[in-house]
Coordinates of C-alpha atoms in Angstrom, one line a residue:
Chain A
M11 CA 15.9 9.9 -15.0
N12 CA 16.3 13.2 -13.1
L13 CA 12.6 13.4 -13.0
L14 CA 12.3 10.0 -11.2
F15 CA 15.1 11.0 -8.8
A16 CA 13.3 14.2 -8.0
L17 CA 10.0 12.4 -7.3
V18 CA 11.7 10.2 -4.7
A19 CA 14.1 12.7 -3.3
L20 CA 11.8 15.8 -3.0
P21 CA 9.5 14.3 -0.4
L22 CA 12.5 13.3 1.6
L23 CA 13.8 16.9 1.4
F24 CA 10.4 18.1 2.5
M25 CA 10.5 15.6 5.4
L26 CA 13.7 17.2 6.6
A27 CA 12.5 20.7 5.9
S28 CA 9.3 20.1 7.9
L29 CA 11.4 19.0 10.9
V30 CA 13.7 22.0 10.6
A31 CA 11.0 24.6 10.0
G32 CA 9.2 23.7 13.2
R33 CA 6.2 25.9 13.7
H34 CA 6.1 26.8 10.0
G35 CA 6.5 23.2 8.9
P36 CA 2.8 22.6 8.0
R37 CA 2.9 25.5 5.5
L38 CA 5.4 23.6 3.4
I39 CA 2.4 21.6 1.9
W40 CA 1.5 24.7 -0.1
L41 CA 4.8 24.3 -1.9
A42 CA 4.9 20.5 -1.9
A43 CA 1.4 19.8 -3.2
P44 CA 1.6 21.7 -6.5
L45 CA 5.3 20.8 -7.1
M46 CA 4.8 17.1 -6.6
T47 CA 1.6 16.9 -8.6
G48 CA 3.2 18.9 -11.4
L49 CA 6.2 16.6 -11.5
A50 CA 3.9 13.5 -11.5
V51 CA 1.9 15.0 -14.4
W52 CA 5.2 15.6 -16.2
L53 CA 6.3 12.0 -15.6
A54 CA 3.0 10.7 -16.9
M55 CA 3.4 12.8 -20.1
A56 CA 7.0 11.6 -20.5
V57 CA 6.2 7.9 -19.9
H58 CA 3.3 8.1 -22.4
T59 CA 5.9 8.4 -25.2
A60 CA 8.7 6.2 -23.8
P61 CA 9.4 4.5 -20.4
E62 CA 11.6 6.6 -18.1
G63 CA 14.5 5.0 -16.3
G64 CA 18.1 5.0 -15.3
A65 CA 20.6 3.9 -12.8
L66 CA 21.1 6.0 -9.7
G67 CA 24.5 7.8 -9.6
G68 CA 25.5 6.4 -13.0
W69 CA 26.5 3.0 -11.6
P70 CA 25.5 0.1 -13.8
V71 CA 23.1 -2.5 -12.7
P72 CA 24.7 -5.2 -10.6
L73 CA 26.1 -2.5 -8.2
G74 CA 23.9 0.5 -8.9
I75 CA 20.2 0.9 -8.2
M76 CA 17.8 1.0 -11.1
L77 CA 14.9 3.4 -11.1
E78 CA 12.4 2.9 -13.8
A79 CA 8.8 4.1 -14.4
D80 CA 6.5 2.1 -16.7
G81 CA 2.9 3.2 -17.5
L82 CA 1.4 1.7 -14.4
A83 CA 4.0 3.3 -12.1
A84 CA 3.4 6.7 -13.7
A85 CA -0.3 6.4 -13.5
L86 CA -0.3 5.3 -9.9
M87 CA 2.3 8.0 -9.0
L88 CA 0.0 10.7 -10.4
A89 CA -3.0 9.3 -8.6
S90 CA -1.1 9.1 -5.3
A91 CA 0.3 12.5 -5.8
I92 CA -3.2 14.0 -6.2
T93 CA -4.4 12.0 -3.2
A94 CA -1.5 12.9 -1.0
A95 CA -1.6 16.6 -2.1
I96 CA -5.3 17.0 -1.3
T97 CA -5.1 15.0 1.9
G98 CA -2.1 17.1 2.9
L99 CA -4.0 20.3 2.3
F100 CA -6.9 18.9 4.3
A101 CA -4.5 18.0 7.1
L102 CA -3.3 21.6 7.1
G103 CA -6.8 22.5 8.3
S104 CA -6.8 19.8 10.9
Y105 CA -3.1 19.9 12.2
G106 CA -2.3 23.3 10.9
T107 CA -0.8 26.2 12.8
T108 CA -4.1 27.3 14.3
R109 CA -4.9 24.2 16.3
A110 CA -3.8 23.5 19.9
E111 CA -2.6 19.9 19.2
T112 CA 1.0 21.0 18.8
T113 CA 2.8 17.6 19.3
R114 CA 0.7 16.1 16.5
S115 CA 1.2 19.1 14.2
Y116 CA 4.9 18.6 14.6
T117 CA 4.9 14.8 14.2
F118 CA 2.4 14.5 11.4
W119 CA 4.3 16.3 8.6
P120 CA 7.6 14.4 8.6
L121 CA 5.7 11.1 8.7
F122 CA 3.5 12.3 5.9
Y123 CA 6.4 13.3 3.6
G124 CA 8.3 10.1 4.5
L125 CA 5.2 8.0 3.5
W126 CA 4.9 9.9 0.2
A127 CA 8.6 9.4 -0.6
A128 CA 8.4 5.7 0.3
V129 CA 5.3 5.2 -2.0
N130 CA 7.1 6.9 -4.9
A131 CA 10.3 4.8 -4.2
V132 CA 8.3 1.6 -4.3
L133 CA 6.6 2.5 -7.6
V134 CA 9.9 3.2 -9.4
S135 CA 12.3 0.6 -7.8
R136 CA 13.4 -2.3 -9.9
D137 CA 15.5 -4.1 -7.3
L138 CA 14.2 -6.5 -4.6
F139 CA 16.4 -5.1 -1.8
N140 CA 15.7 -1.5 -2.7
L141 CA 12.0 -2.4 -2.6
Y142 CA 12.6 -3.9 0.8
V143 CA 14.1 -0.7 2.1
A144 CA 11.3 1.4 0.6
I145 CA 8.5 -0.8 2.0
E146 CA 10.2 -0.6 5.5
L147 CA 10.2 3.2 5.4
L148 CA 6.6 3.0 4.3
S149 CA 5.7 0.6 7.2
I150 CA 7.4 2.7 9.8
C151 CA 5.6 5.9 8.7
A152 CA 2.3 4.1 8.3
V153 CA 2.4 2.5 11.8
A154 CA 3.5 5.8 13.4
L155 CA 0.6 7.5 11.7
A156 CA -1.8 4.8 12.7
A157 CA -0.7 5.3 16.3
F158 CA -2.3 8.7 16.2
G159 CA -5.6 6.9 16.5
S160 CA -5.1 3.8 18.5
R161 CA -1.8 2.6 19.9
K162 CA -3.0 -0.9 20.4
A163 CA -4.2 -1.2 16.7
A164 CA -0.9 0.3 15.7
M165 CA 1.0 -2.3 17.7
D166 CA -1.0 -5.1 16.0
Y167 CA -0.3 -3.5 12.7
L168 CA 3.4 -3.2 13.5
M169 CA 3.6 -6.9 14.5
I170 CA 2.0 -7.9 11.2
A171 CA 4.4 -5.6 9.3
L172 CA 7.4 -7.0 11.1
A173 CA 6.4 -10.6 10.3
G174 CA 5.7 -9.5 6.7
S175 CA 9.0 -7.9 6.3
L176 CA 10.9 -10.9 7.7
A177 CA 9.1 -13.2 5.3
Y178 CA 9.9 -10.9 2.4
L179 CA 13.5 -10.6 3.4
L180 CA 14.0 -14.3 3.8
G181 CA 12.4 -14.8 0.3
V182 CA 14.8 -12.2 -1.2
V183 CA 17.8 -14.0 0.4
L184 CA 16.6 -17.4 -1.1
I185 CA 16.1 -15.9 -4.5
F186 CA 19.5 -14.2 -4.3
A187 CA 21.1 -17.4 -3.3
A188 CA 19.6 -19.2 -6.3
V189 CA 20.1 -16.7 -9.1
G190 CA 22.8 -14.4 -7.7
T191 CA 21.1 -11.1 -8.5
L192 CA 18.4 -8.8 -7.1
D193 CA 17.5 -6.8 -10.2
L194 CA 14.0 -7.8 -11.4
S195 CA 14.8 -8.0 -15.1
L196 CA 18.0 -10.0 -14.4
I197 CA 16.1 -12.4 -12.3
A198 CA 13.6 -12.8 -15.2
E199 CA 16.5 -13.7 -17.5
R200 CA 18.1 -16.2 -15.1
A201 CA 15.0 -17.7 -13.4
P202 CA 13.9 -20.1 -16.2
E203 CA 16.5 -22.6 -15.0
A204 CA 15.7 -21.8 -11.4
R205 CA 15.2 -24.4 -8.7
T206 CA 12.6 -25.1 -6.0
S207 CA 14.3 -22.5 -3.8
V208 CA 13.2 -19.7 -6.1
L209 CA 9.6 -21.0 -5.7
I210 CA 10.0 -21.1 -1.9
G211 CA 11.5 -17.6 -2.0
A212 CA 8.6 -16.3 -4.1
A213 CA 6.1 -17.9 -1.8
L214 CA 7.7 -16.2 1.2
I215 CA 7.8 -12.9 -0.5
S216 CA 4.1 -13.3 -1.5
A217 CA 3.1 -14.2 2.1
G218 CA 4.9 -11.2 3.5
L219 CA 3.4 -8.8 0.9
I220 CA -0.1 -10.3 1.3
A221 CA 0.1 -9.6 5.1
K222 CA 1.1 -6.0 4.4
T223 CA -1.6 -5.6 1.7
A224 CA -4.2 -7.1 4.1
L225 CA -5.6 -9.6 1.6
F226 CA -8.4 -11.7 2.9
P227 CA -7.1 -14.2 5.5
L228 CA -4.5 -11.7 6.8
H229 CA -6.8 -8.6 6.8
G230 CA -7.6 -8.5 10.5
W231 CA -5.2 -5.7 11.4
L232 CA -6.6 -3.3 8.8
P233 CA -10.1 -2.2 10.0
P234 CA -9.0 -1.3 13.6
A235 CA -5.9 0.6 12.5
H236 CA -7.6 2.5 9.6
G237 CA -10.9 3.0 11.4
A238 CA -9.5 4.5 14.6
A239 CA -7.0 6.9 13.0
P240 CA -7.8 10.6 12.3
P241 CA -9.4 11.2 8.9
A242 CA -6.4 12.4 7.1
V243 CA -4.3 9.5 8.3
S244 CA -7.0 6.9 7.5
A245 CA -7.2 8.4 4.0
L246 CA -3.4 8.0 3.5
L247 CA -3.3 4.5 5.0
S248 CA -6.3 3.2 3.0
A249 CA -5.4 4.9 -0.3
L250 CA -1.7 4.6 -0.6
V251 CA 0.0 2.3 1.9
V252 CA -1.8 -1.0 1.0
K253 CA -1.4 -0.3 -2.7
A254 CA 2.4 -0.1 -2.5
S255 CA 2.9 -3.7 -1.2
F256 CA 0.5 -4.9 -3.9
V257 CA 2.5 -3.2 -6.6
I258 CA 5.6 -5.1 -5.4
L259 CA 3.7 -8.4 -5.6
L260 CA 2.8 -7.5 -9.2
R261 CA 6.4 -6.8 -10.0
V262 CA 7.6 -10.0 -8.5
W263 CA 5.1 -12.3 -10.3
F264 CA 4.7 -10.5 -13.6
E265 CA 8.2 -9.0 -14.2
A266 CA 10.8 -11.0 -12.2
L267 CA 9.3 -14.5 -12.3
P268 CA 6.9 -14.8 -15.2
G269 CA 8.1 -18.3 -15.9
L270 CA 7.2 -19.5 -12.4
T271 CA 3.5 -18.4 -12.6
Q272 CA 1.6 -21.7 -12.6
P273 CA -2.2 -22.0 -12.9
A274 CA -2.5 -23.1 -9.3
I275 CA -0.7 -19.9 -8.0
I276 CA -2.8 -17.7 -10.3
T277 CA -6.0 -19.4 -9.1
G278 CA -4.9 -19.1 -5.5
F279 CA -4.5 -15.3 -5.8
G280 CA -7.8 -15.1 -7.6
V281 CA -9.7 -17.1 -5.0
L282 CA -8.3 -15.1 -2.1
G283 CA -9.2 -11.9 -3.9
A284 CA -12.8 -13.1 -4.6
A285 CA -13.1 -14.2 -0.9
A286 CA -11.9 -10.8 0.2
I287 CA -14.5 -9.1 -1.9
L288 CA -17.4 -11.2 -0.5
Y289 CA -16.2 -11.4 3.1
G290 CA -15.1 -7.7 3.4
S291 CA -18.4 -6.5 1.9
A292 CA -20.4 -8.8 4.2
L293 CA -18.6 -7.4 7.2
A294 CA -19.0 -3.8 5.9
L295 CA -22.7 -4.4 5.8
R296 CA -22.8 -5.2 9.5
Q297 CA -20.8 -2.2 10.8
E298 CA -22.5 0.5 12.9
G299 CA -19.5 2.9 12.9
L300 CA -19.1 5.0 9.8
K301 CA -15.3 4.7 9.6
A302 CA -15.3 1.0 10.4
L303 CA -17.7 0.5 7.5
I304 CA -15.3 2.4 5.2
A305 CA -12.3 0.4 6.5
Y306 CA -14.1 -2.9 5.8
S307 CA -14.9 -1.6 2.4
T308 CA -11.1 -1.3 1.9
V309 CA -10.7 -5.0 2.7
A310 CA -13.3 -5.8 0.0
Q311 CA -11.9 -3.4 -2.6
L312 CA -8.4 -4.7 -2.2
G313 CA -9.7 -8.1 -3.3
Y314 CA -10.5 -6.7 -6.8
L315 CA -6.8 -5.9 -7.3
F316 CA -5.9 -9.5 -6.9
L317 CA -8.3 -10.6 -9.7
V318 CA -5.7 -9.3 -12.1
F319 CA -3.7 -12.5 -11.5
P320 CA -6.3 -14.9 -13.0
L321 CA -7.7 -12.3 -15.5
A322 CA -4.4 -11.3 -17.0
G323 CA -3.4 -14.9 -17.2
G324 CA -0.2 -14.8 -15.2
G325 CA 3.2 -13.8 -16.5
E326 CA 4.2 -15.5 -19.7
A327 CA 0.9 -16.6 -21.2
I328 CA 0.0 -13.1 -22.5
T329 CA -3.5 -13.3 -23.8
P330 CA -5.7 -10.9 -25.8
W331 CA -7.6 -9.9 -22.7
A332 CA -4.4 -9.4 -20.6
A333 CA -4.2 -5.7 -21.4
G334 CA -7.8 -5.1 -20.5
A335 CA -7.3 -6.9 -17.1
W336 CA -4.1 -4.9 -16.5
G337 CA -5.8 -1.7 -17.3
A338 CA -8.7 -2.6 -15.1
M339 CA -6.3 -3.2 -12.2
G340 CA -4.7 0.2 -12.8
F341 CA -8.1 1.9 -13.0
H342 CA -9.2 0.2 -9.8
A343 CA -6.1 1.1 -7.9
S344 CA -6.2 4.7 -9.0
A345 CA -10.0 5.1 -8.6
H346 CA -9.9 3.4 -5.2
M347 CA -7.1 5.7 -4.0
L348 CA -9.1 8.8 -4.9
A349 CA -12.5 7.7 -3.9
K350 CA -11.5 6.0 -0.6
A351 CA -9.4 9.0 0.5
G352 CA -12.4 11.2 -0.3
L353 CA -14.8 9.0 1.7
F354 CA -12.5 9.0 4.7
L355 CA -12.1 12.8 4.6
A356 CA -15.9 13.4 4.2
A357 CA -16.6 10.9 7.0
G358 CA -14.1 12.7 9.2
L359 CA -15.8 16.0 8.6
M360 CA -19.3 14.5 9.3
I361 CA -18.1 12.8 12.5
H362 CA -16.5 16.1 13.7
A363 CA -19.7 18.0 12.9
S364 CA -22.2 15.6 14.4
G365 CA -19.9 14.6 17.3
N366 CA -21.0 11.0 16.7
G367 CA -19.2 8.3 14.7
R368 CA -22.1 5.9 14.5
M369 CA -24.7 5.6 11.8
D370 CA -27.6 7.2 13.7
G371 CA -25.4 10.3 14.2
L372 CA -25.7 11.0 10.5
T373 CA -29.5 11.6 10.4
G374 CA -30.4 14.6 8.3
L375 CA -26.8 15.6 7.8
A376 CA -27.3 16.2 4.1
R377 CA -29.2 19.4 4.9
A378 CA -26.6 20.7 7.3
M379 CA -23.5 19.7 5.2
P380 CA -24.6 19.6 1.5
V381 CA -21.1 19.8 0.0
T382 CA -19.6 17.1 2.2
T383 CA -22.6 14.8 1.5
F384 CA -22.3 15.4 -2.2
A385 CA -18.6 14.5 -2.1
F386 CA -19.4 11.4 0.0
A387 CA -22.1 10.3 -2.5
L388 CA -19.8 10.9 -5.6
C389 CA -17.0 8.8 -4.0
A390 CA -19.6 6.1 -3.1
V391 CA -20.7 6.1 -6.8
S392 CA -17.1 5.3 -7.8
L393 CA -16.7 2.6 -5.2
M394 CA -19.9 0.9 -6.3
G395 CA -18.7 1.0 -9.9
L396 CA -21.6 3.1 -11.3
P397 CA -20.9 5.1 -14.5
P398 CA -19.3 7.5 -15.3
S399 CA -16.7 7.0 -12.5
G400 CA -13.2 5.6 -12.6
G401 CA -14.5 2.7 -10.5
F402 CA -17.0 1.9 -13.2
M403 CA -14.3 1.7 -15.9
A404 CA -12.3 -0.7 -13.6
K405 CA -15.2 -3.0 -13.0
Y406 CA -16.4 -2.8 -16.6
L407 CA -13.0 -3.8 -17.9
M408 CA -12.7 -6.6 -15.3
L409 CA -16.1 -8.0 -16.3
I410 CA -15.2 -8.0 -20.0
S411 CA -11.9 -9.7 -19.4
S412 CA -13.4 -12.3 -17.1
L413 CA -16.0 -13.1 -19.7
A414 CA -13.6 -13.0 -22.6
S415 CA -11.3 -15.5 -20.8
G416 CA -14.2 -17.7 -19.9
Q417 CA -13.8 -17.3 -16.2
W418 CA -17.4 -16.4 -15.4
P419 CA -17.3 -17.1 -11.7
Y420 CA -15.1 -14.0 -11.3
A421 CA -17.7 -12.0 -13.2
L422 CA -20.3 -13.2 -10.7
V423 CA -18.1 -12.1 -7.8
I424 CA -17.5 -8.7 -9.4
I425 CA -21.2 -8.1 -9.9
A426 CA -22.0 -9.4 -6.4
G427 CA -19.3 -7.1 -4.9
G428 CA -20.7 -4.1 -6.7
L429 CA -24.2 -4.8 -5.4
M430 CA -23.0 -5.3 -1.9
A431 CA -20.9 -2.1 -2.1
A432 CA -24.1 -0.3 -3.1
A433 CA -25.9 -1.9 -0.2
Y434 CA -23.4 -0.9 2.5
L435 CA -22.8 2.6 1.1
F436 CA -26.6 3.4 0.7
R437 CA -27.0 2.8 4.5
P438 CA -25.1 5.9 5.5
L439 CA -26.4 7.8 2.5
A440 CA -30.0 7.0 3.4
R441 CA -29.4 8.2 7.0
M442 CA -27.9 11.5 5.7
F443 CA -31.1 12.2 3.8
A444 CA -33.5 10.9 6.4
G445 CA -35.9 13.1 8.5
T446 CA -37.0 16.6 7.8
E447 CA -35.1 18.7 10.3
T448 CA -31.7 20.3 9.9
P449 CA -29.5 19.0 12.7
A450 CA -27.4 21.4 14.7
I451 CA -23.7 20.7 14.0
T452 CA -20.3 21.7 15.5
P453 CA -18.8 24.3 13.1
L454 CA -15.8 23.0 11.1
P455 CA -12.3 24.5 11.8
H456 CA -12.3 25.9 8.3
N457 CA -15.1 26.4 5.9
W458 CA -13.1 25.2 2.9
L459 CA -12.4 21.8 4.3
P460 CA -15.3 20.0 2.5
L461 CA -13.7 21.1 -0.8
A462 CA -10.9 18.5 -0.2
P463 CA -13.1 15.4 -0.4
L464 CA -15.1 17.1 -3.2
A465 CA -11.9 17.5 -5.2
L466 CA -11.0 13.9 -4.7
A467 CA -14.5 12.8 -5.7
I468 CA -14.3 14.9 -8.9
A469 CA -10.9 13.4 -9.7
A470 CA -12.4 9.9 -9.3
M471 CA -15.2 11.0 -11.7
A472 CA -12.7 12.5 -14.2
L473 CA -10.8 9.3 -14.3
G474 CA -13.9 7.6 -15.7
L475 CA -15.0 10.5 -18.0
L476 CA -11.5 10.9 -19.5
S477 CA -10.7 7.3 -19.4
A478 CA -8.9 6.9 -22.8
A479 CA -5.6 8.6 -21.9
P480 CA -5.1 6.9 -18.5
Y481 CA -6.0 3.5 -20.1
E482 CA -3.3 4.0 -22.8
L483 CA -0.8 5.1 -20.1
M484 CA -1.5 2.1 -17.8
V485 CA -1.1 -0.6 -20.5
S486 CA 1.8 1.1 -22.2
G487 CA 4.3 -0.6 -19.8
L488 CA 3.0 -4.1 -20.4
P489 CA 5.8 -6.3 -21.7
E490 CA 4.6 -7.9 -25.0
A491 CA 1.1 -7.0 -24.2
G492 CA -1.6 -8.7 -26.1
E493 CA -2.0 -5.6 -28.3
A494 CA -3.8 -7.6 -31.0
G495 CA -6.8 -8.3 -28.9
L496 CA -7.0 -4.8 -27.5
E497 CA -9.6 -3.5 -30.0
E498 CA -12.5 -5.6 -28.5
V499 CA -11.6 -4.6 -25.0
E500 CA -10.7 -1.0 -25.4
P501 CA -13.2 1.4 -23.8
Chain B
M20 CA 40.9 -23.3 1.0
M21 CA 38.0 -23.1 -1.4
E22 CA 36.4 -26.2 0.1
L23 CA 36.8 -24.7 3.6
L24 CA 35.1 -21.5 2.4
A25 CA 32.2 -23.4 0.9
E26 CA 31.9 -25.6 4.0
R27 CA 31.9 -22.6 6.2
G28 CA 29.3 -21.0 4.0
S29 CA 26.9 -23.9 4.5
L30 CA 27.7 -23.9 8.2
F31 CA 26.7 -20.3 8.5
A32 CA 23.6 -20.9 6.4
L33 CA 22.5 -23.9 8.5
T34 CA 23.1 -21.9 11.7
G35 CA 21.1 -19.1 10.2
A36 CA 18.2 -21.5 9.4
A37 CA 18.2 -22.8 13.0
L38 CA 18.0 -19.2 14.3
I39 CA 15.1 -18.4 12.0
A40 CA 13.3 -21.5 13.2
L41 CA 13.9 -20.7 16.9
G42 CA 12.9 -17.0 16.4
F43 CA 9.8 -18.0 14.5
Y44 CA 8.7 -20.2 17.3
G45 CA 9.2 -17.3 19.8
F46 CA 7.4 -14.9 17.5
I47 CA 4.2 -16.9 17.2
M48 CA 4.2 -18.5 20.7
R49 CA 5.0 -15.5 22.9
R50 CA 2.4 -12.8 23.5
A51 CA 4.5 -10.3 25.4
L52 CA 5.6 -7.5 23.1
I53 CA 9.2 -7.3 24.2
R54 CA 9.7 -11.1 23.8
R55 CA 8.2 -10.9 20.3
L56 CA 10.5 -8.1 19.5
I57 CA 13.5 -10.1 20.6
A58 CA 12.2 -13.0 18.6
F59 CA 12.0 -10.6 15.6
N60 CA 15.7 -9.8 16.1
V61 CA 16.6 -13.5 16.4
I62 CA 14.9 -14.2 13.1
G63 CA 16.6 -11.1 11.6
S64 CA 20.0 -12.3 12.7
G65 CA 19.3 -15.8 11.3
I66 CA 18.4 -14.3 7.9
F67 CA 21.5 -12.1 7.8
L68 CA 23.6 -15.2 8.7
L69 CA 22.0 -17.2 6.0
F70 CA 22.5 -14.3 3.6
G71 CA 26.2 -14.1 4.6
G72 CA 26.5 -17.9 4.1
T73 CA 25.2 -17.6 0.5
G74 CA 28.0 -15.1 -0.1
Y75 CA 30.6 -17.8 0.4
F76 CA 30.7 -19.6 -2.9
G77 CA 33.6 -21.6 -4.1
G78 CA 36.0 -18.9 -5.3
G79 CA 35.8 -16.3 -2.5
V80 CA 33.5 -13.9 -0.8
D81 CA 30.7 -12.0 -2.7
P82 CA 30.7 -8.3 -1.7
V83 CA 27.0 -7.8 -2.5
P84 CA 25.5 -9.7 0.5
R85 CA 27.9 -8.0 2.8
A86 CA 26.7 -4.5 1.7
L87 CA 23.1 -5.6 1.9
I88 CA 23.4 -7.2 5.3
I89 CA 24.7 -3.9 6.7
T90 CA 21.7 -2.1 5.2
G91 CA 19.4 -4.8 6.6
I92 CA 20.9 -4.5 10.1
V93 CA 20.3 -0.7 10.0
V94 CA 16.7 -1.2 8.9
A95 CA 16.1 -3.9 11.6
L96 CA 17.7 -1.6 14.2
A97 CA 15.4 1.3 13.2
L98 CA 12.3 -1.0 13.3
T99 CA 13.3 -2.4 16.7
A100 CA 13.9 1.0 18.2
F101 CA 10.5 2.2 16.9
A102 CA 8.7 -0.9 18.1
A103 CA 10.3 -0.6 21.6
A104 CA 9.3 3.1 21.8
L105 CA 5.7 2.2 20.8
A106 CA 5.6 -0.6 23.3
V107 CA 6.8 1.7 26.1
R108 CA 4.2 4.3 25.2
L109 CA 1.5 1.6 25.1
A110 CA 2.5 0.2 28.5
R111 CA 2.9 3.6 30.1
S112 CA -0.3 5.4 29.1
G113 CA -2.5 2.7 27.6
D114 CA -4.4 3.3 24.4
D115 CA -5.6 6.6 23.1
D116 CA -9.2 5.4 22.7
E117 CA -11.1 3.9 25.6
N118 CA -9.4 0.5 25.4
P119 CA -6.8 0.4 28.1
E120 CA -5.8 -3.4 28.0
A121 CA -2.1 -3.1 27.1
G122 CA -0.1 -5.9 25.5
R123 CA -2.7 -8.7 25.0

């Protein structure tokens, strides 16, 4: 319990400290990065044996606020801690004490820690209203960070976020009016006799969260906002922010309202996810800007997450392949966090060095920046889903559960998405290795900066190489998981 | 007395629903940022009124919605202040990249 409390409260403390510390604020990351990662590792070890949880301040449930970490929350918290820590260290090189951009170096850090706290709060909250407060903190920090790149894109993002939070809040009110509680497990107990208003509330909540997650028809705000931002910001937005709203969606449908999950709803999520994979990949293929390409790839990769709805078979009907699909989703979320953050950081370094954000600016860069190119390629391998990466584990488990459940159209989409990812990621890679001359590059502010994307890429690979422990952790929180059928699906 | 409370509850809820509908119309039909921001606040007020209305059930007033409405108002205020500041920055100095059309 104290561990969960610390994981949410410490980033908030760092947020205040970075405001107070002024000029020395950026250096706090040297303390925050190892501390938070260590705590997240500790949490993962603890949850591995038994779920962690408790009520804040000792107040019991209807009044107090429950914090609880299941396996998925612990795994995602560890992945996001690694991502945020490395991105923070990278940002120290870009917005650190040595650069002239003083306003940004002051404003970046409080927003960074606020975002980290909000992500952790979303992962461990078990109360619809508490989740609302956490996702609002996340949205404010994310929009403010996005405004570093383009204010117009940030404004569009803000409008979508406002509309999304209103829809979510209205849904919460309707559900509260119908069942008289906001706690997820209490809703699950009372919802079976629930009325249409619960269904409408759940639909509103889903619509709001889909807008914030940028699932297919509501994805339009994401590429401009993520593509225009500075590299460290893009990495945080693409890796962490959109995952948080997806996790709330999972909690609502799988934990609070398992009885409400009808085949039509499950299929609806699945079809939108599949459409996101195909449409996002097709648009990524057509991009000429490197960061725009990576941003559209995020649209496509988010689609895979939603395949967990049809593959895990909704809430109550726990099937033998549900655990596999659940694990696949956890692997995909974690691997995408690490690999996408790595790609954005590597792309940022390349754009800085070549002074050109377009494809043709990359020609021959592999000879001038071997470490960065290697990191980019490793992250690309994970996104394509090639072994031995974490992305491979995700897509392999997804394929198996889609075939085991007889839903072969999803298998076709997963394979097509992997091939298209290879096609759009080989385009920049081919440019990097093209030609024979070594291009002249602008020197990087620090020579160690390429190590940040490399570390993220190695983490994404390690997730695939050491997949047994994370898999066990991710499926350990599953309520009445189809453990019987696990043997065939287990990696 | 109890009937009056229940009646008042549904009156609040219905007024809230009407505000949500009006605000929603404004939010999707108006392009100007400040008008959309005001529409956002109208919807927010409607939702809080609806929430308060659900707190009036037969026997008395439920304290949970009251506490949550206050939290919700604080969140909405923070969001509004932030959005207004962003809109002012956007209108004053345009976009950071070469794309100066403000508002849309």
